[in-house]
mmCIF file of C-alpha atoms and ligand atoms in Angstrom:
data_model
loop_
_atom_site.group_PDB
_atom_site.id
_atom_site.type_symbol
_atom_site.label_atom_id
_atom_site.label_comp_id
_atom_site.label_asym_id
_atom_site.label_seq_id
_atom_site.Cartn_x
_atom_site.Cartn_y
_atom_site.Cartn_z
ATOM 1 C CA UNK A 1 143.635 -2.798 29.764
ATOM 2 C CA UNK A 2 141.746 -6.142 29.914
ATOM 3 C CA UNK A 3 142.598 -8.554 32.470
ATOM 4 C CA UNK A 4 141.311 -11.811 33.472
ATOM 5 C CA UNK A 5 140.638 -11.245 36.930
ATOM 6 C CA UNK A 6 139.905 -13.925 39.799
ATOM 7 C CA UNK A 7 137.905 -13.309 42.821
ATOM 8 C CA UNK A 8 136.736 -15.931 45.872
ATOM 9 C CA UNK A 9 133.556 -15.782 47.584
ATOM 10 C CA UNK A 10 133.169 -18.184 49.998
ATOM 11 C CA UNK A 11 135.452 -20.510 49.203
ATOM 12 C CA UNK A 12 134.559 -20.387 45.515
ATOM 13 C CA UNK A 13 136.599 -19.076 43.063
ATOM 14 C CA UNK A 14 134.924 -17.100 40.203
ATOM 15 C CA UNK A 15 137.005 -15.713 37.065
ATOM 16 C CA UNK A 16 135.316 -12.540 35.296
ATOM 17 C CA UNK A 17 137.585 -10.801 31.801
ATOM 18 C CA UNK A 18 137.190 -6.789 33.161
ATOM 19 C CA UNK A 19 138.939 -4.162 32.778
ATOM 20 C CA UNK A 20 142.315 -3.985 34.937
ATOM 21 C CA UNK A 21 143.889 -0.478 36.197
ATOM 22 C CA UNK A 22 147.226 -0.069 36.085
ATOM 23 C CA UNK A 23 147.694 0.896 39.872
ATOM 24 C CA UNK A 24 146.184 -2.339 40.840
ATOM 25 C CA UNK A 25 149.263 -4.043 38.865
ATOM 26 C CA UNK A 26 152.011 -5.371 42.079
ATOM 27 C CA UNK A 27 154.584 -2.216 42.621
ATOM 28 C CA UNK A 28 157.306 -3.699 40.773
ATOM 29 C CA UNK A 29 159.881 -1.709 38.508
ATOM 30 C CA UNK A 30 159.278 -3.113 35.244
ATOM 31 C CA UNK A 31 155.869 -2.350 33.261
ATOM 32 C CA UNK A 32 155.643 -4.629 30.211
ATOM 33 C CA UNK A 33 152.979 -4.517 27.800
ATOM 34 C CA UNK A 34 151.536 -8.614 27.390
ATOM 35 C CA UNK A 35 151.504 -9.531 24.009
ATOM 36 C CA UNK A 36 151.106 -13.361 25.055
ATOM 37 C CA UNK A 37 150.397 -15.506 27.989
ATOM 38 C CA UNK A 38 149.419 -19.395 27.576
ATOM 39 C CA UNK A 39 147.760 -21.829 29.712
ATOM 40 C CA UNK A 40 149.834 -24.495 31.740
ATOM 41 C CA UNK A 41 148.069 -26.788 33.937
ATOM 42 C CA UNK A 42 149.164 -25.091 36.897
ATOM 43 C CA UNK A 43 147.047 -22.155 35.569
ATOM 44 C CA UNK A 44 143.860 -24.178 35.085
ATOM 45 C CA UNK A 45 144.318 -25.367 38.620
ATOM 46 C CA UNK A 46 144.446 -21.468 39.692
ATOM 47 C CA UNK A 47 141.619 -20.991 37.811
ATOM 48 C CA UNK A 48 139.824 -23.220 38.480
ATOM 49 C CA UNK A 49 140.579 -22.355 42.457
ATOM 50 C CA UNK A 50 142.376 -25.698 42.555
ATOM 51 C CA UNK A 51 145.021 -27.206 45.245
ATOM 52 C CA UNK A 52 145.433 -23.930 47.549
ATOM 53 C CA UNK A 53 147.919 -22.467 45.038
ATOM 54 C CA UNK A 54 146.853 -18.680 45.424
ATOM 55 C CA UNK A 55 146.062 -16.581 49.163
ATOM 56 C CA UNK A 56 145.312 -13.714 48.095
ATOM 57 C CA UNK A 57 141.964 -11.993 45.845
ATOM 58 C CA UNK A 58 142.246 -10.221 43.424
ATOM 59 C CA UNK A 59 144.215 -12.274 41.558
ATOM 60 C CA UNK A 60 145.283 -12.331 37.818
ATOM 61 C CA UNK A 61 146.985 -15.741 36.930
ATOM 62 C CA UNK A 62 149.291 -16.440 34.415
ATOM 63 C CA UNK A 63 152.620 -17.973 35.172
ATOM 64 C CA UNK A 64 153.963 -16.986 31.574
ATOM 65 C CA UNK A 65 154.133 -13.944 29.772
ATOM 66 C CA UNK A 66 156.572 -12.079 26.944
ATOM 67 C CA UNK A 67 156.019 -8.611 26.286
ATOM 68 C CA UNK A 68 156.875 -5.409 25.166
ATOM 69 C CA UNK A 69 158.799 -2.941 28.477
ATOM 70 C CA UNK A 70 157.292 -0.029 28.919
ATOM 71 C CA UNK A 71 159.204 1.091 31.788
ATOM 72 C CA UNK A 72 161.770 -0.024 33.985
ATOM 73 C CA UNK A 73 162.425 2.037 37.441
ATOM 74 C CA UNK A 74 166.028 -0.351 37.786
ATOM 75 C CA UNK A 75 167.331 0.707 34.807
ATOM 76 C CA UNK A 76 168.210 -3.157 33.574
ATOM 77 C CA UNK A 77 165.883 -2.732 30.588
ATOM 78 C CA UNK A 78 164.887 -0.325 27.403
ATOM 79 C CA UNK A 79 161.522 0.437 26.683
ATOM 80 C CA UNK A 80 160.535 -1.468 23.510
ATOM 81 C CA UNK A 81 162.664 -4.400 24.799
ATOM 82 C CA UNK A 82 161.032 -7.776 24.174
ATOM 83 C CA UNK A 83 160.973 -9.733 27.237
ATOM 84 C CA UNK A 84 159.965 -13.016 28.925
ATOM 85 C CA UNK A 85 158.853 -13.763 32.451
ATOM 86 C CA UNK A 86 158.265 -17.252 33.801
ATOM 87 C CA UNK A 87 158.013 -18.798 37.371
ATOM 88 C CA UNK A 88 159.583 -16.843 40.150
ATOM 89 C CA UNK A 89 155.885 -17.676 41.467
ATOM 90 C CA UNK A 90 154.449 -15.008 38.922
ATOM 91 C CA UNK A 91 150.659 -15.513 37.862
ATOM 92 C CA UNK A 92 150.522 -17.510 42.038
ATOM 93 C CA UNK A 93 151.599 -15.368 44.478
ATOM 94 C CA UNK A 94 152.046 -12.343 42.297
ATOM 95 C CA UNK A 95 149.703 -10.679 39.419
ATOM 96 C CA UNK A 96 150.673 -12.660 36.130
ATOM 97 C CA UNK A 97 150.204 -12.355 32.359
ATOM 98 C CA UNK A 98 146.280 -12.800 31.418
ATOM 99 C CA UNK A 99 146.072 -8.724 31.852
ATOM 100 C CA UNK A 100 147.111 -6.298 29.488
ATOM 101 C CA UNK A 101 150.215 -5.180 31.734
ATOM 102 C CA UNK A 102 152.452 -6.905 34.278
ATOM 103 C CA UNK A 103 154.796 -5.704 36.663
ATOM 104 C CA UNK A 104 157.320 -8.028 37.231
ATOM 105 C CA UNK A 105 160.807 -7.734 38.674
ATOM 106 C CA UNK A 106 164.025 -7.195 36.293
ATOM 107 C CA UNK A 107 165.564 -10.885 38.052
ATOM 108 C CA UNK A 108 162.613 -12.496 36.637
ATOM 109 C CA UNK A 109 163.149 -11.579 33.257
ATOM 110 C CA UNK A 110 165.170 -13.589 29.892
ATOM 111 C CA UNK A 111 165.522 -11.226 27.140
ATOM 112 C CA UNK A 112 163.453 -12.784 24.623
ATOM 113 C CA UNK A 113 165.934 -15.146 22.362
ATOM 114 C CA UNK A 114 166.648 -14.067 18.848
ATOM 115 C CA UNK A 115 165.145 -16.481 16.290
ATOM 116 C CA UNK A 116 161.854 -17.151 18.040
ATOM 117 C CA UNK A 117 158.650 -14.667 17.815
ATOM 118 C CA UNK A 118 156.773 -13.141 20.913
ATOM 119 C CA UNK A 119 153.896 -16.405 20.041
ATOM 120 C CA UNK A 120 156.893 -18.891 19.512
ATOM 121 C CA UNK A 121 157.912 -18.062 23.036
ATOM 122 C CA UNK A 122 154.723 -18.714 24.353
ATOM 123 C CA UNK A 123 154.105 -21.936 22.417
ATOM 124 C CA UNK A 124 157.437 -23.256 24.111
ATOM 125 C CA UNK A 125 156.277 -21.045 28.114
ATOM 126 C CA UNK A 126 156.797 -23.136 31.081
ATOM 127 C CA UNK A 127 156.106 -26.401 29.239
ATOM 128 C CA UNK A 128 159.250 -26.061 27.311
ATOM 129 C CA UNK A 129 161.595 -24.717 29.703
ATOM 130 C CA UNK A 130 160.794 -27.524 31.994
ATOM 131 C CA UNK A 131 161.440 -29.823 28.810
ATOM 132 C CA UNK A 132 164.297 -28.652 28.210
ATOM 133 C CA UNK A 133 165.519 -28.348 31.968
ATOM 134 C CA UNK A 134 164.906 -32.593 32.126
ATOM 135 C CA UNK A 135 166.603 -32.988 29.439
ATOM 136 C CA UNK A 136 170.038 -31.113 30.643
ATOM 137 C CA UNK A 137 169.556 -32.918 33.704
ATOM 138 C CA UNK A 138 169.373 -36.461 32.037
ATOM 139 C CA UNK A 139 172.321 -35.579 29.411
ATOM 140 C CA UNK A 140 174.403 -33.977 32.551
ATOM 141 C CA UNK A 141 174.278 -37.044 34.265
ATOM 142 C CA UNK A 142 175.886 -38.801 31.374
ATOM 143 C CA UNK A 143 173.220 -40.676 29.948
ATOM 144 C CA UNK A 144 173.496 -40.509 25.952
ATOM 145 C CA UNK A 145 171.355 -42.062 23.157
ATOM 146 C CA UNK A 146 171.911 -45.649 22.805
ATOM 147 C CA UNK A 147 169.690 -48.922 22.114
ATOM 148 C CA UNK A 148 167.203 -48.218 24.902
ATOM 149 C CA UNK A 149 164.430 -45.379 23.825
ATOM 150 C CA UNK A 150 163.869 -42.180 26.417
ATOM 151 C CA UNK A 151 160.499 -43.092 27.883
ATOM 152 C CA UNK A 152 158.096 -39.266 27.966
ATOM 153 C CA UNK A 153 154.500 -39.947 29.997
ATOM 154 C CA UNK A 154 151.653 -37.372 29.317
ATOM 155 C CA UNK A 155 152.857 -37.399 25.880
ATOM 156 C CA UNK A 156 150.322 -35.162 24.518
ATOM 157 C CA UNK A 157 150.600 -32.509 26.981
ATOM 158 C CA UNK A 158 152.188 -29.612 26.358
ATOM 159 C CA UNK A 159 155.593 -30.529 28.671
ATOM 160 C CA UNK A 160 155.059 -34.087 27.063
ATOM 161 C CA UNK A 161 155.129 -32.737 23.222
ATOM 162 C CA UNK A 162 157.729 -30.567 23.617
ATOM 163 C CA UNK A 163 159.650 -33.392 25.806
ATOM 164 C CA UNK A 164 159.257 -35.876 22.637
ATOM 165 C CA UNK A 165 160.196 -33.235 20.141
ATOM 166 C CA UNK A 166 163.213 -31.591 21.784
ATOM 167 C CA UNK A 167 164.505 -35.366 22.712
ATOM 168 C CA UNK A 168 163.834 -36.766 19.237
ATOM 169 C CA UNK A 169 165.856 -33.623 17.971
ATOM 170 C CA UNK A 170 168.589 -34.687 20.563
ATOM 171 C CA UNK A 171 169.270 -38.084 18.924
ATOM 172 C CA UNK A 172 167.223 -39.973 21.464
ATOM 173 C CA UNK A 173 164.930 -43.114 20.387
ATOM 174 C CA UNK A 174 161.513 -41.445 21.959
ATOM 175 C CA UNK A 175 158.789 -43.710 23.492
ATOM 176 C CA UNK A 176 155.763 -41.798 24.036
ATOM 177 C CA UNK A 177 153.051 -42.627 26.741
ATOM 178 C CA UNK A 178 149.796 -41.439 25.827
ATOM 179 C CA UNK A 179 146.137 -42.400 27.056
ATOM 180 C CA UNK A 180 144.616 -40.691 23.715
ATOM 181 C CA UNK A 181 144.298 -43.552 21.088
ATOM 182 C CA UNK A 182 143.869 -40.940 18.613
ATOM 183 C CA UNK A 183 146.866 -38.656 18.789
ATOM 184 C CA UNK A 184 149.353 -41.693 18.269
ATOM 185 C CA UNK A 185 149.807 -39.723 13.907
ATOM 186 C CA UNK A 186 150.609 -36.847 16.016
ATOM 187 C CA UNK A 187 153.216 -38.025 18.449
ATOM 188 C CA UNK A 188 154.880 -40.372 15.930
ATOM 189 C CA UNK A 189 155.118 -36.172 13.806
ATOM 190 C CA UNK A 190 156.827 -35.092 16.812
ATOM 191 C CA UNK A 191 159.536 -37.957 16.835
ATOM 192 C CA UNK A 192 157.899 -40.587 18.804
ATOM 193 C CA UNK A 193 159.231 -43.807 17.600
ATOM 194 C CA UNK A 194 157.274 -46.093 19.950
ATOM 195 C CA UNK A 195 153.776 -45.586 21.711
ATOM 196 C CA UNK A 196 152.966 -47.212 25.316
ATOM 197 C CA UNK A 197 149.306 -46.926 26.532
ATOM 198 C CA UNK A 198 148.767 -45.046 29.898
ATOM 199 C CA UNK A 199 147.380 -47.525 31.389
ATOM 200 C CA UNK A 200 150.466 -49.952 30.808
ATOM 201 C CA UNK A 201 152.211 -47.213 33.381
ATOM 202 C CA UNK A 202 149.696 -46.515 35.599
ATOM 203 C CA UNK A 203 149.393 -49.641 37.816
ATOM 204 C CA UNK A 204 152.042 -49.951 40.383
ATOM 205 C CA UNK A 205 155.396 -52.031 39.392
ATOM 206 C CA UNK A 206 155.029 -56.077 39.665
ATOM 207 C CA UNK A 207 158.306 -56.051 41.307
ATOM 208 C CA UNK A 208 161.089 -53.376 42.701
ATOM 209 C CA UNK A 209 162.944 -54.315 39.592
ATOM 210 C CA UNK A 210 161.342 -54.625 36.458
ATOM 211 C CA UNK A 211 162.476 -55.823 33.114
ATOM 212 C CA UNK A 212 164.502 -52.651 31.731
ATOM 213 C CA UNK A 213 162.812 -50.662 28.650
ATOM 214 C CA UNK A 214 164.039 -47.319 29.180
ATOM 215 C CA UNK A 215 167.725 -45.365 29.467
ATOM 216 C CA UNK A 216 165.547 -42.487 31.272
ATOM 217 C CA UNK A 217 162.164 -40.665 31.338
ATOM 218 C CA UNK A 218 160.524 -37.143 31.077
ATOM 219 C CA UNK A 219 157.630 -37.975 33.711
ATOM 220 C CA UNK A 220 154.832 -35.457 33.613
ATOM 221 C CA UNK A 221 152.173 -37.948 35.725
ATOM 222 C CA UNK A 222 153.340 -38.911 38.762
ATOM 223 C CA UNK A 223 151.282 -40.719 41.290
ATOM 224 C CA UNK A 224 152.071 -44.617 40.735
ATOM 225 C CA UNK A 225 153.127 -44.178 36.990
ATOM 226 C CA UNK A 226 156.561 -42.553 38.091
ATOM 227 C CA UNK A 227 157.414 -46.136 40.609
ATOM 228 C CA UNK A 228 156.377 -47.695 37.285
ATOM 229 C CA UNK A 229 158.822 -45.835 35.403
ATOM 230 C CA UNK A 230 161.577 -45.636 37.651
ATOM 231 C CA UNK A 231 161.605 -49.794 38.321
ATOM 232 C CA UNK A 232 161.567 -50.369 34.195
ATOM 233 C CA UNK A 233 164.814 -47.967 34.266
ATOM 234 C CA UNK A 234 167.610 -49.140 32.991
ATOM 235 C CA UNK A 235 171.145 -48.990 34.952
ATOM 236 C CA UNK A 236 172.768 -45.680 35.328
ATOM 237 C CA UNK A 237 169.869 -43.776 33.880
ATOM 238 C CA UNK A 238 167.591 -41.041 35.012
ATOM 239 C CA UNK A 239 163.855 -40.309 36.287
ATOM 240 C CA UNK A 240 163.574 -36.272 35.676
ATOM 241 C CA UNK A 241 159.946 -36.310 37.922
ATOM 242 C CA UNK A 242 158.599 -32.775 36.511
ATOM 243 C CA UNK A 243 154.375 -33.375 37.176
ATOM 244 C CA UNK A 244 151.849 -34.621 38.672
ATOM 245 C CA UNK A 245 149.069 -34.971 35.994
ATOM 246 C CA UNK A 246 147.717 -37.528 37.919
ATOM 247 C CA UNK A 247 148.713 -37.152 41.644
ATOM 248 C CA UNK A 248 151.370 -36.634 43.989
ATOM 249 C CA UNK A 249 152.090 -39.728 46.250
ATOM 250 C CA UNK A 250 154.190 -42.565 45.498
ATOM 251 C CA UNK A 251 155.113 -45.770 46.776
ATOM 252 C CA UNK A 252 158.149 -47.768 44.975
ATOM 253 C CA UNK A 253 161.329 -49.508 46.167
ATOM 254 C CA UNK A 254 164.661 -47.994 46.698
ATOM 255 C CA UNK A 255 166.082 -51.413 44.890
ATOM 256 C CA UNK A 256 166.654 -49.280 41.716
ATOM 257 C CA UNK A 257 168.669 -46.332 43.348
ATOM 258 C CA UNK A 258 170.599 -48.980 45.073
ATOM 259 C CA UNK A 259 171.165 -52.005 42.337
ATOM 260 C CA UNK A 260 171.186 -50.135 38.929
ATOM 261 C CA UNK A 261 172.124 -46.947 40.285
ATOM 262 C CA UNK A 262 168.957 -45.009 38.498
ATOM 263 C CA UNK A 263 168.747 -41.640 40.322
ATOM 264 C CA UNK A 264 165.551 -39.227 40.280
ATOM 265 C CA UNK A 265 165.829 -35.866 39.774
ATOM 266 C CA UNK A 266 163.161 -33.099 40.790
ATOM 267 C CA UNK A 267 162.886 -30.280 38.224
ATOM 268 C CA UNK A 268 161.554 -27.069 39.379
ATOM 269 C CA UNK A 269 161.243 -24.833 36.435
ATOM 270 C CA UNK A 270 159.891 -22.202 38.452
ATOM 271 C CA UNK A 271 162.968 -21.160 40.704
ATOM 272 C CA UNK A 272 165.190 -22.163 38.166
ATOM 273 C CA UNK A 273 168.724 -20.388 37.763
ATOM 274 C CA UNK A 274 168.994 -17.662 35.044
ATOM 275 C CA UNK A 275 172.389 -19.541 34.101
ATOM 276 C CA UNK A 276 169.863 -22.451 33.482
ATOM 277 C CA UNK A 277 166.767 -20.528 31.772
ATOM 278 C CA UNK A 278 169.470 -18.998 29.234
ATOM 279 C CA UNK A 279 171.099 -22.169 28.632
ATOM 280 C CA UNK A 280 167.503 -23.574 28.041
ATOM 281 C CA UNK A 281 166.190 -21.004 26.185
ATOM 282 C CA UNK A 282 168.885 -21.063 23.462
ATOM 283 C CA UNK A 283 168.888 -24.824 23.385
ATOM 284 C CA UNK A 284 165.004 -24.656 22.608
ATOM 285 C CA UNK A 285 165.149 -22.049 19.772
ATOM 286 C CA UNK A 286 168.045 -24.002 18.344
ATOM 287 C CA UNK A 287 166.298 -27.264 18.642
ATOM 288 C CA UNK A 288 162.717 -26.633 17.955
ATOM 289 C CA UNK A 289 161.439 -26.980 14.436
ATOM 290 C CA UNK A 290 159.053 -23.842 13.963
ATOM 291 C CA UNK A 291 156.631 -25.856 11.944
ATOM 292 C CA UNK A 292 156.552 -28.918 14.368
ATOM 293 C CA UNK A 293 155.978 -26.238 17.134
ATOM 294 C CA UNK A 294 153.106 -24.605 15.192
ATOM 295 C CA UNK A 295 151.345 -27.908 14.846
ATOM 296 C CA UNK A 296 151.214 -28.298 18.631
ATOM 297 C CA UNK A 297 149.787 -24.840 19.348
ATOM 298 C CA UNK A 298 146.852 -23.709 19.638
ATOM 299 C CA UNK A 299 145.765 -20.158 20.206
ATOM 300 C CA UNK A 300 142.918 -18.875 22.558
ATOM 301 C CA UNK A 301 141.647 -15.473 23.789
ATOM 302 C CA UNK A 302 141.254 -14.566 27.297
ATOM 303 C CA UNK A 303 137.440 -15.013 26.886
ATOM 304 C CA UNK A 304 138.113 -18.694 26.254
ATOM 305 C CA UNK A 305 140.139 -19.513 29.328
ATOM 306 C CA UNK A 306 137.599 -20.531 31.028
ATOM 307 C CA UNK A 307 136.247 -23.561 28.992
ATOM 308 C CA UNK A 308 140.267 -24.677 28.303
ATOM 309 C CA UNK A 309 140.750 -24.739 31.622
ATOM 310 C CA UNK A 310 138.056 -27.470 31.734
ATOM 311 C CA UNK A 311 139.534 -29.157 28.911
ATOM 312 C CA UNK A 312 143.001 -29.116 30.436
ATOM 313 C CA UNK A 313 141.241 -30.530 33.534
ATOM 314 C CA UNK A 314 139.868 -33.773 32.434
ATOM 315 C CA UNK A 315 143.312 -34.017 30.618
ATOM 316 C CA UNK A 316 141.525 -33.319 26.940
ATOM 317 C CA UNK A 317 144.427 -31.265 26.025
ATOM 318 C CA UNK A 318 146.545 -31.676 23.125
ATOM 319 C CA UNK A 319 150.049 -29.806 22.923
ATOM 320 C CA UNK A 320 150.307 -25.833 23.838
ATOM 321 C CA UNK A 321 147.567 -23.363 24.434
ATOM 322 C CA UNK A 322 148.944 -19.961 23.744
ATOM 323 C CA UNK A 323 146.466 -17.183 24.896
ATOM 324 C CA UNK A 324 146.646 -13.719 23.285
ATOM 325 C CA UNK A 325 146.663 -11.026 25.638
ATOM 326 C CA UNK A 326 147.910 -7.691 23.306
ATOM 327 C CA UNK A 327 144.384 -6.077 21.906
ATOM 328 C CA UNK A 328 146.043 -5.012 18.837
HETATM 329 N N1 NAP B 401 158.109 -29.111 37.474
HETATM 330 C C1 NAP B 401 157.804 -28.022 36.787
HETATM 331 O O1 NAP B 401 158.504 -27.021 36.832
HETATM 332 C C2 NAP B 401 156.575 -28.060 35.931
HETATM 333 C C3 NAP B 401 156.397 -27.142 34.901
HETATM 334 C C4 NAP B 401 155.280 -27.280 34.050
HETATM 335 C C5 NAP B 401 154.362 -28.297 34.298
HETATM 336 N N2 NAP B 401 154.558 -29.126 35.345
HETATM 337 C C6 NAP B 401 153.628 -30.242 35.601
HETATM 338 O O2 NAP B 401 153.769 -31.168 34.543
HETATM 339 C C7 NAP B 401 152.522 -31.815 34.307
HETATM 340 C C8 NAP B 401 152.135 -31.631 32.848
HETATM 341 O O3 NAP B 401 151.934 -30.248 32.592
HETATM 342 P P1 NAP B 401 151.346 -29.778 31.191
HETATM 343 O O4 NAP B 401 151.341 -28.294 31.189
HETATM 344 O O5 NAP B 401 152.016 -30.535 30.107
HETATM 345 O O6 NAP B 401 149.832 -30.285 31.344
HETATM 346 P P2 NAP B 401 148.860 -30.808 30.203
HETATM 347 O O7 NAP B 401 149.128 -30.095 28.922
HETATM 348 O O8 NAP B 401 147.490 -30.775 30.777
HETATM 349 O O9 NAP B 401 149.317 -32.324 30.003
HETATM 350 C C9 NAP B 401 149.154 -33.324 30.953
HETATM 351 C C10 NAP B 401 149.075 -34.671 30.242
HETATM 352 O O10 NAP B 401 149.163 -35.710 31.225
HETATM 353 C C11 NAP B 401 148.337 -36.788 30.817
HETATM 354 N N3 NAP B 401 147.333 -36.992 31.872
HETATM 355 C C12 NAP B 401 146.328 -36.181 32.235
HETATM 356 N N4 NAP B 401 145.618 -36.702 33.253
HETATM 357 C C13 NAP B 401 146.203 -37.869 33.535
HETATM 358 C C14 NAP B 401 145.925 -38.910 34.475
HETATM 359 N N5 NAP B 401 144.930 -38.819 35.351
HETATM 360 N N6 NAP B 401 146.722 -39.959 34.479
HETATM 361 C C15 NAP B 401 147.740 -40.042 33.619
HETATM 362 N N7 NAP B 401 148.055 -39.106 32.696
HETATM 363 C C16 NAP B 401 147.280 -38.030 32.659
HETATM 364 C C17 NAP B 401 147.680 -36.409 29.505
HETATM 365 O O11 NAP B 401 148.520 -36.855 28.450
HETATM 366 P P3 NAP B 401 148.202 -38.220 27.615
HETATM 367 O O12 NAP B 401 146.741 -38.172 27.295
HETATM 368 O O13 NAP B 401 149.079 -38.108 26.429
HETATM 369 O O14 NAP B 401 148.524 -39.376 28.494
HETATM 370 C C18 NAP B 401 147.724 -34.890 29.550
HETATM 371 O O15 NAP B 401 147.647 -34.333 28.269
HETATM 372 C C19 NAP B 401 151.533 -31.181 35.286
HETATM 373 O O16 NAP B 401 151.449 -31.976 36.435
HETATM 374 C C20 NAP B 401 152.178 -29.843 35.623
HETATM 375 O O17 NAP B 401 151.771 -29.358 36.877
HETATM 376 C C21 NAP B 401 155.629 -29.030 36.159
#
């Protein structure tokens, strides 16, 4: 099988496409054949030997993957089963989907959900779930559509343009942050209603408390764009902080927590429940428009990683990159 394979050589990460035997796959019980992986950004930062993420060469990345079983040892699963894996720390700490097979273990896995394709599942990957996991934590909380939009940063992005699409579908007023002047057609076809540039969100608040323009927020960027967001909150609402497209550390005021009651929540799609992934899963294939979801995806070959991963970098990215893994 083909694999994309890393390797590090003096503190330099290299990634060569070779072939991959199948005992070098982890000793896990279930074998599934890869039809599709995709590219999130914590892939290109694996890749691209970025932020300490992976110990150990060898390494295949690929937090995502849905697949075909070829064998399970545990007895959860048929061969010819469709299945998805993602997070559980697959594709980081253990061999993930850019290789032909994975080996993965039967708690990682969703059945794949009726009504979406193997490439459907991949267009919606980590990006979506994590979508879809803000937006049950905002909802839970009580917050419901009303006269105040739902603020989503890193619009574009592939958490961002499922985050518009999903909260459009909800009955939410999106406004869309976006530092690409040209995609503005593309989020207002997702369901954007209202566009904010970047850099509007990027410079720290003016005060603790600023004028309210949001009921809550999807925030994908993080650094001093999420105390931006979280001071323009308005009362009772929610920050779901899911990225860091543009760093980690933040310095805001606890005056919003404490005067208008906004609360942040931390999403973590990675070690997220199965109760949760099911729950999200179904809410996605009931939710997503197929054709909107095609026009956000974009399909690549493992041969091409390499030069997306560049892209997805400097932040060039638009939507989902699927990557087809299955050779025939
Ligand atoms: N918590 C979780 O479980 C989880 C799961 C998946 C992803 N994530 C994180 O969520 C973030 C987005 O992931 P993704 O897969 O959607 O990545 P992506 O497709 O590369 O999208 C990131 C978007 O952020 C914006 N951006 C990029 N660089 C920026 C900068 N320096 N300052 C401000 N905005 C910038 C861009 O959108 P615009 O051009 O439209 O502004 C870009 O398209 C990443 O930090 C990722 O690690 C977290």
């Amino acid at each position: 099988m083909r694999g994309l394979v890393l390797n590090e050589e003096d503190g330099k990460v290299s990634a060569t496409v070779r072939e991959v035997a199948s005992e070098e796959l982890p000793a896990f019980p279930v074998t599934v054949r890869v039809i599709y992986s995709t590219l999130n950004f914590k892939d290109a930062m694996v890749v691209a030997g970025l932020g300490r993420i992976v110990r150990s060469y060898p390494h295949v990345p690929g937090v995502d993957l849905v697949g075909e079983v070829l064998e399970d040892r545990s007895g959860s699963y048929r061969p010819g089963e469709l299945v998805v894996v993602t997070g559980f720390r697959m594709g980081e700490a253990t061999w993930g989907g850019f290789s032909g097979q994975a080996r993965v273990k039967p708690e990682w896995i969703v059945p794949l959900v009726p009504g979406l394709t193997p490439r459907q599942a991949m267009a919606i990957g980590t990006a979506g779930l994590t979508s879809m996991l803000a937006l049950h934590s905002i909802t839970g909380a009580g917050v419901v559509a009303g006269d105040k939009p739902l603020l989503v940063t890193g619009a574009t992005g592939g958490v961002g343009s499922i985050a518009v699409a999903i909260a459009h579908a909800s009955g939410f007023t999106v406004m869309a942050s976006t530092g690409k002047a040209s995609e503005h057609d593309y989020l207002r076809s997702l369901g954007a209603a209202e566009i904010i540039d970047r850099s509007e969100l990027s410079k720290p608040p003016s005060s603790p408390l600023e004028a309210t323009r949001w009921c809550s927020a999807i925030e994908a960027v993080g650094g001093s764009t999420l105390a931006k967001v979280i001071s323009g909150t308005a009362a009772g609402g929610v920050v779901a902080s899911v990225g860091n497209a543009s760093g980690n550390d933040f310095c805001a005021s606890v005056l919003p927590f404490l005067l208008r009651g906004v609360q942040i929540h931390g999403i973590d799609s990675a070690q997220a429940s199965l109760e949760a992934r099911h729950r999200a899963w179904n809410d996605l294939a009931t939710l997503l428009d197929t054709k909107l979801l095609e026009s956000m995806t974009e399909e690549i070959g493992l041969d091409e990683i390499g030069e997306a991963v560049n892209d997805m970098l400097a932040g060039r990215v638009r939507g989902r990159l699927v990557v087809r893994v299955a050779e025939d």
